[in-house]
CSV table of C-alpha atoms in Angstrom, one decimal:
chain,number,residue,atom,x,y,z
A,133,MET,CA,0.0,0.0,0.0
A,134,SER,CA,1.7,3.1,-1.2
A,135,GLN,CA,1.4,6.2,-3.3
A,136,ALA,CA,3.1,4.4,-6.2
A,137,SER,CA,0.5,1.7,-6.3
A,138,PHE,CA,-2.3,4.3,-6.1
A,139,LYS,CA,-0.8,6.2,-9.1
A,140,GLU,CA,-0.4,2.9,-11.0
A,141,PHE,CA,-4.1,2.0,-10.2
A,142,LEU,CA,-5.2,5.4,-11.5
A,143,TRP,CA,-3.3,5.0,-14.7
A,144,LYS,CA,-4.3,1.4,-15.4
A,145,ASN,CA,-8.0,1.8,-14.7
A,146,TYR,CA,-8.7,5.4,-15.7
A,147,GLN,CA,-5.7,6.4,-17.9
A,148,ILE,CA,-5.1,9.4,-15.6
A,149,ALA,CA,-1.6,10.6,-14.9
A,150,PHE,CA,-1.1,14.0,-13.3
A,151,LYS,CA,1.1,16.6,-15.1
A,152,ASN,CA,1.6,18.5,-11.9
A,153,GLN,CA,2.7,16.1,-9.2
A,154,ASP,CA,2.8,18.8,-6.6
A,155,LEU,CA,-0.9,19.4,-7.1
A,156,LEU,CA,-1.6,15.7,-6.6
A,157,GLN,CA,0.6,15.7,-3.4
A,158,GLU,CA,-1.3,18.7,-2.0
A,159,ALA,CA,-4.6,16.9,-2.5
A,160,LEU,CA,-3.3,13.8,-0.6
A,161,THR,CA,-1.6,15.6,2.3
A,162,GLN,CA,-3.1,16.0,5.7
A,163,ARG,CA,-2.1,18.9,7.9
A,164,ASN,CA,-0.2,16.9,10.7
A,165,TYR,CA,1.9,15.2,8.1
A,166,LEU,CA,3.3,18.6,7.2
A,167,ASN,CA,3.9,19.4,10.9
A,168,GLU,CA,5.9,16.2,11.2
A,169,HIS,CA,7.9,16.9,8.0
A,170,PRO,CA,9.0,20.6,8.3
A,171,GLN,CA,11.4,20.2,5.4
A,172,GLU,CA,8.3,19.9,3.1
A,173,HIS,CA,7.1,23.2,1.7
A,174,GLY,CA,3.8,22.1,0.3
A,175,ARG,CA,0.3,22.7,1.6
A,176,ASP,CA,-2.4,20.4,3.1
A,177,TYR,CA,-5.5,19.4,1.1
A,178,GLN,CA,-7.9,22.0,2.5
A,179,ARG,CA,-7.8,24.6,-0.3
A,180,LEU,CA,-8.2,22.0,-2.9
A,181,GLU,CA,-11.1,20.5,-0.9
A,182,PHE,CA,-12.8,24.0,-1.0
A,183,LEU,CA,-12.5,23.9,-4.8
A,184,GLY,CA,-13.4,20.3,-5.3
A,185,ASP,CA,-16.5,20.5,-3.2
A,186,ALA,CA,-18.0,23.1,-5.6
A,187,VAL,CA,-16.7,21.2,-8.6
A,188,MET,CA,-18.4,18.0,-7.5
A,189,GLN,CA,-21.6,19.8,-6.7
A,190,GLU,CA,-21.7,21.4,-10.1
A,191,ALA,CA,-20.7,18.2,-12.0
A,192,VAL,CA,-23.5,16.1,-10.3
A,193,THR,CA,-26.0,18.9,-10.7
A,194,GLU,CA,-25.3,19.2,-14.4
A,195,TYR,CA,-25.4,15.5,-15.0
A,196,LEU,CA,-28.7,15.0,-13.2
A,197,PHE,CA,-30.2,18.0,-15.0
A,198,LYS,CA,-29.4,16.6,-18.4
A,199,ARG,CA,-30.0,12.9,-17.6
A,200,TYR,CA,-33.5,13.5,-16.2
A,201,PRO,CA,-35.1,16.2,-18.4
A,202,ASN,CA,-38.6,15.5,-17.0
A,203,TRP,CA,-37.7,15.6,-13.3
A,204,HIS,CA,-38.7,18.7,-11.4
A,205,GLU,CA,-36.3,20.4,-9.1
A,206,GLY,CA,-37.5,18.6,-6.0
A,207,GLN,CA,-36.7,15.2,-7.5
A,208,LEU,CA,-33.3,16.5,-8.7
A,209,THR,CA,-32.5,17.9,-5.3
A,210,GLU,CA,-33.4,14.6,-3.6
A,211,MET,CA,-31.2,12.6,-5.9
A,212,ARG,CA,-28.3,15.0,-5.5
A,213,ILE,CA,-28.4,14.8,-1.7
A,214,THR,CA,-28.1,11.0,-1.9
A,215,MET,CA,-25.1,11.3,-4.3
A,216,VAL,CA,-23.3,14.2,-2.7
A,217,GLN,CA,-22.7,13.0,0.8
A,218,THR,CA,-20.0,11.6,3.1
A,219,ARG,CA,-20.7,7.9,2.7
A,220,SER,CA,-20.9,8.2,-1.1
A,221,PHE,CA,-17.7,10.1,-1.5
A,222,ALA,CA,-15.9,7.9,1.0
A,223,HIS,CA,-17.0,4.9,-1.0
A,224,PHE,CA,-15.7,6.2,-4.3
A,225,ALA,CA,-12.5,7.3,-2.7
A,226,ARG,CA,-11.9,3.7,-1.8
A,227,VAL,CA,-13.0,2.5,-5.2
A,228,ILE,CA,-10.2,4.5,-6.8
A,229,HIS,CA,-7.7,3.5,-4.0
A,230,LEU,CA,-7.3,7.1,-2.9
A,231,ASP,CA,-7.0,5.9,0.7
A,232,GLU,CA,-3.7,4.3,-0.2
A,233,GLY,CA,-2.3,7.6,-1.4
A,234,ILE,CA,-3.0,9.8,1.7
A,235,ARG,CA,-0.1,11.2,3.6
A,236,LEU,CA,-1.2,11.2,7.2
A,237,GLY,CA,0.3,12.4,10.5
A,238,LYS,CA,1.4,9.5,12.7
A,239,GLY,CA,-1.3,10.1,15.3
A,240,GLU,CA,-4.1,10.0,12.7
A,241,GLU,CA,-2.6,6.9,11.2
A,242,MET,CA,-2.7,5.2,14.6
A,243,ASN,CA,-6.3,6.3,15.1
A,244,GLY,CA,-7.4,4.7,11.9
A,245,ALA,CA,-8.1,8.0,10.0
A,246,ARG,CA,-7.0,6.4,6.7
A,247,ASN,CA,-10.3,4.4,6.8
A,248,ARG,CA,-12.5,7.1,8.3
A,249,ASP,CA,-15.4,8.2,6.0
A,250,SER,CA,-15.1,11.9,6.9
A,251,LEU,CA,-11.4,12.1,5.9
A,252,LEU,CA,-12.0,10.1,2.8
A,253,GLU,CA,-14.8,12.5,1.8
A,254,ASP,CA,-12.4,15.4,2.2
A,255,ILE,CA,-9.6,13.7,0.3
A,256,TRP,CA,-12.1,12.8,-2.5
A,257,GLU,CA,-13.1,16.4,-2.9
A,258,ALA,CA,-9.5,17.6,-2.8
A,259,PHE,CA,-8.5,15.0,-5.4
A,260,ILE,CA,-11.4,16.1,-7.6
A,261,GLY,CA,-10.3,19.8,-7.3
A,262,ALA,CA,-6.7,18.8,-8.2
A,263,LEU,CA,-7.9,16.6,-11.1
A,264,TYR,CA,-10.1,19.5,-12.5
A,265,LEU,CA,-7.2,21.9,-12.4
A,266,ASP,CA,-4.6,19.5,-13.8
A,267,GLN,CA,-6.7,17.7,-16.4
A,268,GLY,CA,-9.8,19.8,-17.1
A,269,SER,CA,-13.5,19.2,-16.9
A,270,GLN,CA,-13.5,16.5,-19.7
A,271,VAL,CA,-11.2,14.1,-17.9
A,272,LEU,CA,-13.0,14.8,-14.6
A,273,ARG,CA,-16.4,14.0,-16.3
A,274,GLN,CA,-14.9,10.7,-17.7
A,275,LEU,CA,-13.9,9.6,-14.2
A,276,LEU,CA,-17.3,10.4,-12.8
A,277,GLU,CA,-19.0,8.6,-15.7
A,278,LYS,CA,-17.1,5.4,-14.6
A,279,THR,CA,-17.7,5.8,-10.9
A,280,LEU,CA,-20.4,8.0,-9.4
A,281,PHE,CA,-22.6,8.2,-12.5
A,282,ALA,CA,-22.3,4.5,-13.4
A,283,ALA,CA,-23.4,3.7,-9.8
A,284,ILE,CA,-26.9,5.2,-10.6
A,285,ASP,CA,-27.5,2.4,-13.0
A,286,ASP,CA,-26.4,-0.2,-10.4
A,287,ASN,CA,-28.9,1.3,-7.9
A,288,PHE,CA,-25.9,1.9,-5.7
A,289,PHE,CA,-27.5,5.0,-4.0
A,290,ASP,CA,-30.6,3.2,-3.0
A,291,GLN,CA,-28.8,2.2,0.2
A,292,PHE,CA,-28.7,5.8,1.3
A,293,ILE,CA,-32.4,6.5,0.6
A,294,ASP,CA,-35.1,5.9,3.2
A,295,PHE,CA,-37.8,4.8,0.8
A,296,LYS,CA,-40.3,4.2,3.6
A,297,SER,CA,-40.1,7.7,4.9
A,298,ARG,CA,-40.2,9.1,1.4
A,299,LEU,CA,-43.3,7.1,0.5
A,300,GLN,CA,-45.0,8.3,3.7
A,301,GLU,CA,-44.1,12.0,2.9
A,302,ARG,CA,-45.5,11.6,-0.6
A,303,LEU,CA,-48.8,10.0,0.5
A,304,GLN,CA,-49.4,12.4,3.4
A,305,VAL,CA,-49.2,15.5,1.2
A,306,LYS,CA,-53.0,15.3,0.9
A,307,GLY,CA,-53.6,14.5,4.6
A,308,ALA,CA,-53.3,11.6,6.9
A,309,VAL,CA,-53.3,8.1,5.4
A,310,ALA,CA,-52.8,4.6,6.9
A,311,ILE,CA,-49.8,2.9,5.4
A,312,GLU,CA,-49.5,-0.8,6.1
A,313,TYR,CA,-46.7,-3.3,5.4
A,314,VAL,CA,-47.8,-7.0,5.5
A,315,THR,CA,-45.4,-9.9,5.2
A,316,LEU,CA,-46.9,-12.3,2.6
A,317,LYS,CA,-44.3,-15.0,2.5
A,318,GLU,CA,-41.1,-16.1,4.3
A,319,GLU,CA,-39.0,-18.8,2.9
A,320,VAL,CA,-35.5,-20.3,3.2
A,321,LEU,CA,-33.8,-20.8,-0.1
A,322,PRO,CA,-31.5,-23.9,-0.8
A,323,ASP,CA,-28.4,-22.0,0.2
A,324,HIS,CA,-29.8,-21.1,3.6
A,325,ILE,CA,-30.6,-17.6,2.5
A,326,GLN,CA,-33.9,-16.2,3.9
A,327,ARG,CA,-36.3,-14.5,1.6
A,328,PHE,CA,-39.2,-12.3,2.6
A,329,GLU,CA,-42.1,-11.0,0.5
A,330,VAL,CA,-43.9,-7.9,1.7
A,331,SER,CA,-46.8,-5.9,0.4
A,332,VAL,CA,-47.4,-2.2,1.1
A,333,SER,CA,-51.0,-0.8,1.2
A,334,VAL,CA,-52.4,2.6,1.7
A,335,ASP,CA,-55.9,2.8,3.2
A,336,GLY,CA,-56.4,-0.8,2.5
A,337,GLN,CA,-55.4,-0.7,-1.2
A,338,GLU,CA,-52.2,-2.5,-2.2
A,339,LEU,CA,-49.6,-0.3,-3.9
A,340,ALA,CA,-46.7,-2.7,-4.5
A,341,GLN,CA,-44.9,-5.9,-3.3
A,342,GLY,CA,-41.3,-6.2,-2.6
A,343,SER,CA,-38.8,-8.9,-1.6
A,344,GLY,CA,-35.5,-9.1,0.3
A,345,ARG,CA,-33.3,-11.1,2.6
A,346,SER,CA,-34.8,-9.4,5.7
A,347,ILE,CA,-38.2,-8.0,6.5
A,348,LYS,CA,-36.6,-4.5,6.5
A,349,ASP,CA,-35.1,-5.0,3.1
A,350,ALA,CA,-38.4,-6.3,1.7
A,351,GLU,CA,-40.3,-3.4,3.1
A,352,LYS,CA,-37.8,-0.9,1.6
A,353,ALA,CA,-38.1,-2.6,-1.8
A,354,ALA,CA,-41.9,-2.5,-1.6
A,355,ALA,CA,-41.8,1.2,-0.7
A,356,ARG,CA,-39.4,1.9,-3.6
A,357,LEU,CA,-41.7,0.1,-6.1
A,358,ALA,CA,-44.7,1.9,-4.7
A,359,LEU,CA,-43.0,5.3,-5.3
A,360,GLN,CA,-42.1,4.2,-8.9
A,361,GLU,CA,-45.8,3.3,-9.4
A,362,LEU,CA,-46.9,6.7,-8.1
A,363,ASP,CA,-44.4,8.4,-10.4
A,364,ASN,CA,-45.6,6.5,-13.5
A,365,LYS,CA,-49.2,7.4,-12.8
A,366,LYS,CA,-48.5,11.1,-12.9
B,33,MET,CA,-39.8,48.1,-19.8
B,34,SER,CA,-40.1,44.8,-21.7
B,35,GLN,CA,-38.3,41.6,-22.7
B,36,ALA,CA,-37.3,43.3,-26.0
B,37,SER,CA,-35.4,46.0,-24.2
B,38,PHE,CA,-33.8,43.5,-21.8
B,39,LYS,CA,-32.5,41.4,-24.8
B,40,GLU,CA,-31.2,44.6,-26.5
B,41,PHE,CA,-29.4,45.6,-23.3
B,42,LEU,CA,-27.8,42.2,-23.0
B,43,TRP,CA,-26.6,42.4,-26.6
B,44,LYS,CA,-25.4,46.0,-26.4
B,45,ASN,CA,-23.5,45.7,-23.1
B,46,TYR,CA,-22.3,42.1,-23.1
B,47,GLN,CA,-22.7,40.9,-26.7
B,48,ILE,CA,-24.9,38.0,-25.6
B,49,ALA,CA,-27.7,36.7,-27.8
B,50,PHE,CA,-29.3,33.4,-26.9
B,51,LYS,CA,-29.4,30.7,-29.6
B,52,ASN,CA,-32.3,28.9,-27.9
B,53,GLN,CA,-34.9,31.5,-27.0
B,54,ASP,CA,-37.1,28.9,-25.3
B,55,LEU,CA,-34.3,28.3,-22.8
B,56,LEU,CA,-34.1,32.1,-22.1
B,57,GLN,CA,-37.9,32.2,-21.7
B,58,GLU,CA,-37.9,29.3,-19.2
B,59,ALA,CA,-35.3,31.2,-17.1
B,60,LEU,CA,-37.5,34.3,-17.0
B,61,THR,CA,-40.9,32.6,-16.3
B,62,GLN,CA,-42.5,32.5,-12.9
B,63,ARG,CA,-45.0,29.6,-12.2
B,64,ASN,CA,-48.2,31.7,-11.9
B,65,TYR,CA,-47.5,33.2,-15.3
B,66,LEU,CA,-47.9,29.7,-16.8
B,67,ASN,CA,-51.1,29.1,-14.8
B,68,GLU,CA,-52.6,32.2,-16.3
B,69,HIS,CA,-51.4,31.4,-19.8
B,70,PRO,CA,-52.5,27.7,-20.2
B,71,GLN,CA,-51.8,27.9,-24.0
B,72,GLU,CA,-48.0,28.1,-23.2
B,73,HIS,CA,-46.3,24.8,-22.9
B,74,GLY,CA,-43.0,25.9,-21.4
B,75,ARG,CA,-41.8,25.5,-17.9
B,76,ASP,CA,-41.1,27.8,-15.0
B,77,TYR,CA,-37.6,28.8,-14.0
B,78,GLN,CA,-37.1,26.3,-11.1
B,79,ARG,CA,-35.2,23.6,-12.9
B,80,LEU,CA,-32.8,26.1,-14.4
B,81,GLU,CA,-32.4,27.7,-10.9
B,82,PHE,CA,-31.3,24.3,-9.6
B,83,LEU,CA,-28.6,24.2,-12.2
B,84,GLY,CA,-27.6,27.8,-12.1
B,85,ASP,CA,-27.2,27.8,-8.3
B,86,ALA,CA,-24.5,25.1,-8.6
B,87,VAL,CA,-22.9,26.8,-11.7
B,88,MET,CA,-22.6,30.1,-9.8
B,89,GLN,CA,-21.2,28.5,-6.7
B,90,GLU,CA,-18.5,26.7,-8.8
B,91,ALA,CA,-17.7,29.8,-10.9
B,92,VAL,CA,-17.2,32.0,-7.9
B,93,THR,CA,-15.2,29.3,-6.0
B,94,GLU,CA,-12.8,28.7,-9.0
B,95,TYR,CA,-12.4,32.4,-9.5
B,96,LEU,CA,-11.5,33.1,-5.8
B,97,PHE,CA,-9.3,30.0,-5.6
B,98,LYS,CA,-7.2,31.2,-8.6
B,99,ARG,CA,-7.3,34.9,-7.7
B,100,TYR,CA,-6.1,34.5,-4.1
B,101,PRO,CA,-3.4,31.8,-4.2
B,102,ASN,CA,-2.3,32.6,-0.7
B,103,TRP,CA,-5.6,32.7,1.1
B,104,HIS,CA,-6.5,29.7,3.2
B,105,GLU,CA,-9.8,28.0,2.9
B,106,GLY,CA,-11.4,30.0,5.7
B,107,GLN,CA,-10.7,33.3,4.0
B,108,LEU,CA,-11.9,31.9,0.7
B,109,THR,CA,-15.1,30.6,2.3
B,110,GLU,CA,-15.8,34.0,4.0
B,111,MET,CA,-15.4,35.9,0.7
B,112,ARG,CA,-17.6,33.4,-1.2
B,113,ILE,CA,-20.4,33.8,1.4
B,114,THR,CA,-20.4,37.6,0.8
B,115,MET,CA,-20.6,37.1,-2.9
B,116,VAL,CA,-23.0,34.2,-3.2
B,117,GLN,CA,-26.0,35.6,-1.4
B,118,THR,CA,-29.5,37.0,-2.0
B,119,ARG,CA,-28.6,40.7,-1.9
B,120,SER,CA,-25.6,40.3,-4.2
B,121,PHE,CA,-27.4,38.2,-6.8
B,122,ALA,CA,-30.5,40.5,-6.7
B,123,HIS,CA,-28.2,43.5,-7.3
B,124,PHE,CA,-26.5,42.0,-10.4
B,125,ALA,CA,-29.9,40.9,-11.7
B,126,ARG,CA,-30.9,44.6,-11.7
B,127,VAL,CA,-27.5,45.6,-13.2
B,128,ILE,CA,-28.1,43.4,-16.3
B,129,HIS,CA,-31.8,44.5,-16.4
B,130,LEU,CA,-33.1,40.9,-15.8
B,131,ASP,CA,-36.0,42.4,-13.8
B,132,GLU,CA,-37.4,43.8,-17.0
B,133,GLY,CA,-37.5,40.4,-18.6
B,134,ILE,CA,-39.4,38.4,-16.0
B,135,ARG,CA,-42.8,37.0,-16.9
B,136,LEU,CA,-44.8,37.2,-13.7
B,137,GLY,CA,-48.3,36.2,-12.7
B,138,LYS,CA,-50.7,39.1,-12.2
B,139,GLY,CA,-50.9,38.7,-8.4
B,140,GLU,CA,-47.1,38.7,-8.0
B,141,GLU,CA,-46.8,41.8,-10.3
B,142,MET,CA,-49.3,43.6,-8.1
B,143,ASN,CA,-47.4,42.6,-5.0
B,144,GLY,CA,-44.2,44.1,-6.3
B,145,ALA,CA,-42.4,40.7,-6.8
B,146,ARG,CA,-40.5,42.2,-9.8
B,147,ASN,CA,-38.4,44.2,-7.4
B,148,ARG,CA,-38.2,41.6,-4.6
B,149,ASP,CA,-34.6,40.4,-3.8
B,150,SER,CA,-35.6,36.8,-3.3
B,151,LEU,CA,-37.2,36.5,-6.7
B,152,LEU,CA,-34.4,38.4,-8.4
B,153,GLU,CA,-31.9,36.0,-6.8
B,154,ASP,CA,-33.8,33.0,-8.2
B,155,ILE,CA,-34.1,34.6,-11.7
B,156,TRP,CA,-30.4,35.4,-11.7
B,157,GLU,CA,-29.5,31.8,-10.9
B,158,ALA,CA,-32.0,30.5,-13.5
B,159,PHE,CA,-30.6,32.9,-16.1
B,160,ILE,CA,-27.0,31.8,-15.3
B,161,GLY,CA,-28.1,28.2,-15.7
B,162,ALA,CA,-29.6,29.0,-19.1
B,163,LEU,CA,-26.6,31.0,-20.2
B,164,TYR,CA,-24.3,28.2,-19.3
B,165,LEU,CA,-26.3,25.7,-21.3
B,166,ASP,CA,-26.7,28.0,-24.3
B,167,GLN,CA,-23.4,29.7,-24.5
B,168,GLY,CA,-20.9,27.6,-22.5
B,169,SER,CA,-18.6,28.4,-19.6
B,170,GLN,CA,-16.4,30.9,-21.5
B,171,VAL,CA,-19.3,33.3,-22.2
B,172,LEU,CA,-20.6,32.9,-18.6
B,173,ARG,CA,-17.2,33.6,-17.2
B,174,GLN,CA,-16.9,36.8,-19.4
B,175,LEU,CA,-20.2,38.1,-18.0
B,176,LEU,CA,-19.1,37.4,-14.4
B,177,GLU,CA,-15.8,39.2,-15.1
B,178,LYS,CA,-17.8,42.3,-16.0
B,179,THR,CA,-20.2,42.1,-13.1
B,180,LEU,CA,-19.6,40.0,-10.0
B,181,PHE,CA,-15.8,39.7,-10.3
B,182,ALA,CA,-15.3,43.4,-11.3
B,183,ALA,CA,-17.2,44.3,-8.2
B,184,ILE,CA,-14.5,42.9,-6.0
B,185,ASP,CA,-12.1,45.6,-7.2
B,186,ASP,CA,-14.8,48.3,-6.5
B,187,ASN,CA,-15.1,47.0,-2.9
B,188,PHE,CA,-18.8,46.4,-3.6
B,189,PHE,CA,-19.1,43.4,-1.3
B,190,ASP,CA,-17.8,45.4,1.7
B,191,GLN,CA,-21.4,46.5,2.4
B,192,PHE,CA,-22.3,42.9,3.2
B,193,ILE,CA,-19.4,42.4,5.6
B,194,ASP,CA,-19.6,43.1,9.3
B,195,PHE,CA,-15.9,44.1,9.7
B,196,LYS,CA,-16.3,45.0,13.4
B,197,SER,CA,-17.5,41.5,14.2
B,198,ARG,CA,-14.9,40.0,12.0
B,199,LEU,CA,-12.1,42.0,13.8
B,200,GLN,CA,-13.5,40.9,17.1
B,201,GLU,CA,-13.5,37.2,16.1
B,202,ARG,CA,-9.9,37.5,14.8
B,203,LEU,CA,-8.6,39.2,17.9
B,204,GLN,CA,-10.4,37.0,20.4
B,205,VAL,CA,-8.8,33.8,18.9
B,206,LYS,CA,-6.1,34.0,21.6
B,207,GLY,CA,-8.4,34.9,24.5
B,208,ALA,CA,-10.4,38.0,25.6
B,209,VAL,CA,-9.3,41.4,24.5
B,210,ALA,CA,-10.6,44.9,25.0
B,211,ILE,CA,-11.4,46.5,21.7
B,212,GLU,CA,-12.1,50.3,21.8
B,213,TYR,CA,-13.4,52.7,19.1
B,214,VAL,CA,-12.7,56.4,19.8
B,215,THR,CA,-14.1,59.3,17.7
B,216,LEU,CA,-11.1,61.5,17.0
B,217,LYS,CA,-12.7,64.2,14.9
B,218,GLU,CA,-16.1,65.3,13.7
B,219,GLU,CA,-16.3,67.9,11.0
B,220,VAL,CA,-18.8,69.4,8.5
B,221,LEU,CA,-17.5,69.7,5.0
B,222,PRO,CA,-18.4,72.7,2.8
B,223,ASP,CA,-21.2,70.7,1.1
B,224,HIS,CA,-22.9,70.1,4.5
B,225,ILE,CA,-21.6,66.5,4.6
B,226,GLN,CA,-20.5,65.3,8.0
B,227,ARG,CA,-17.2,63.4,8.3
B,228,PHE,CA,-16.0,61.4,11.2
B,229,GLU,CA,-12.6,60.0,12.1
B,230,VAL,CA,-12.4,57.0,14.4
B,231,SER,CA,-9.5,55.0,15.8
B,232,VAL,CA,-9.7,51.4,16.8
B,233,SER,CA,-7.4,50.1,19.6
B,234,VAL,CA,-6.9,46.7,21.2
B,235,ASP,CA,-5.7,46.6,24.8
B,236,GLY,CA,-4.8,50.3,24.5
B,237,GLN,CA,-2.7,50.0,21.4
B,238,GLU,CA,-4.1,51.6,18.2
B,239,LEU,CA,-4.5,49.3,15.2
B,240,ALA,CA,-5.9,51.7,12.6
B,241,GLN,CA,-8.0,54.8,11.9
B,242,GLY,CA,-10.9,55.1,9.6
B,243,SER,CA,-13.3,57.8,8.3
B,244,GLY,CA,-16.8,58.0,7.1
B,245,ARG,CA,-20.0,60.0,6.9
B,246,SER,CA,-21.4,58.5,10.1
B,247,ILE,CA,-19.7,57.2,13.2
B,248,LYS,CA,-20.9,53.7,12.2
B,249,ASP,CA,-19.3,54.0,8.8
B,250,ALA,CA,-16.0,55.3,10.2
B,251,GLU,CA,-15.9,52.5,12.8
B,252,LYS,CA,-16.5,49.9,10.0
B,253,ALA,CA,-13.7,51.5,7.9
B,254,ALA,CA,-11.3,51.4,10.9
B,255,ALA,CA,-12.1,47.8,11.5
B,256,ARG,CA,-11.5,46.9,7.9
B,257,LEU,CA,-8.1,48.7,7.9
B,258,ALA,CA,-7.2,47.0,11.1
B,259,LEU,CA,-7.9,43.6,9.6
B,260,GLN,CA,-5.8,44.5,6.6
B,261,GLU,CA,-3.0,45.4,8.9
B,262,LEU,CA,-3.2,42.1,10.7
B,263,ASP,CA,-3.2,40.3,7.4
B,264,ASN,CA,-0.1,42.1,6.2
B,265,LYS,CA,1.8,41.3,9.4
B,266,LYS,CA,1.4,37.6,8.9
């Protein structure tokens, strides 16, 4: 695990090689590392994080705006919130092996900061800021197409969405309603995996059925499908 | 006052002419206008506002990042907050005569919405979103150079900054201090304009002097100069 292997990973998987290595170093350097290495004259990642935060927000906004021409601003905002958040950015920082490249202070290293979501989020934003400056918006966009944007099609962001709350909010717009989740079936598949089937009803009328490996997952799936049904009816 | 005169103003002063007139219309249209004109099939400005908000944030962030290479992220954030805010955007909406182009519902028109800062902020963002889509980031950047970014050199944003609070925060970082403003001079100039001179001291030591047409303005000027002095000493 080293910066060299991170750079190799970036080149092999995304054909990205920084022209300005100092810029990449800045994005990967935590403040205490500099305190412990007074001979280094670089900066820590915080200025680049300031830039990258805005660059990420703009890139995701523009992508969603163009991808979903029929969504209204409320739907776009909801989707952006699920994509632009700590757990999401930390995940993609790990996907591109950014965690291997970070230059940490010793104390932070011992405290496990290298695997902490909040640090990985910061470093992801700083890296995006550096990439934007070094390679331009086209290369940045290509990286996001292969990571964050591709994840939409894999339903990756569903894990961050509370579909049951969202369904409730949607249905309660016109006043109080009774939403009921009923477990229809519970079975054990040959490989010892449990499978639940759940239906969701509002005021006694079934909206959708969902399945999952736990009752919670099945209810979430049912709520997600019910929301889709409601969207299609509009 | 009409859309035609707004478009003429945009062309004469900024050499901007939209290729896609529907997009410009969308940015200028308030929801109730559409309700009152059911024959129109366009949308209101809200989707474009969602885009333009992120585009503005990114453009200002990138500009400040590059203009002030020695500022740390705290200073950059402070400056961005003063630039990206309702009063600022409403001002520049008026500067480019956007207010003349808005298509409002009758009720809003009667309630004076055309001159309301919150609406002008929304329309500014929607217009920026439309401009970005229609003309690209270079043209957008040129418009901002002539408006928002030029205003930095005119100290336009100073009016939004509470320099006295900022000085207090800066000085109190290392513990409690006694900050004192003393009026040194009060005079009436030939044209009946009052002029005040104020000094600001911390723990009995003078930091700076400032002048203005009221004691409040003079104190603000003194605080601003004191902050500059502190920055220069670093």
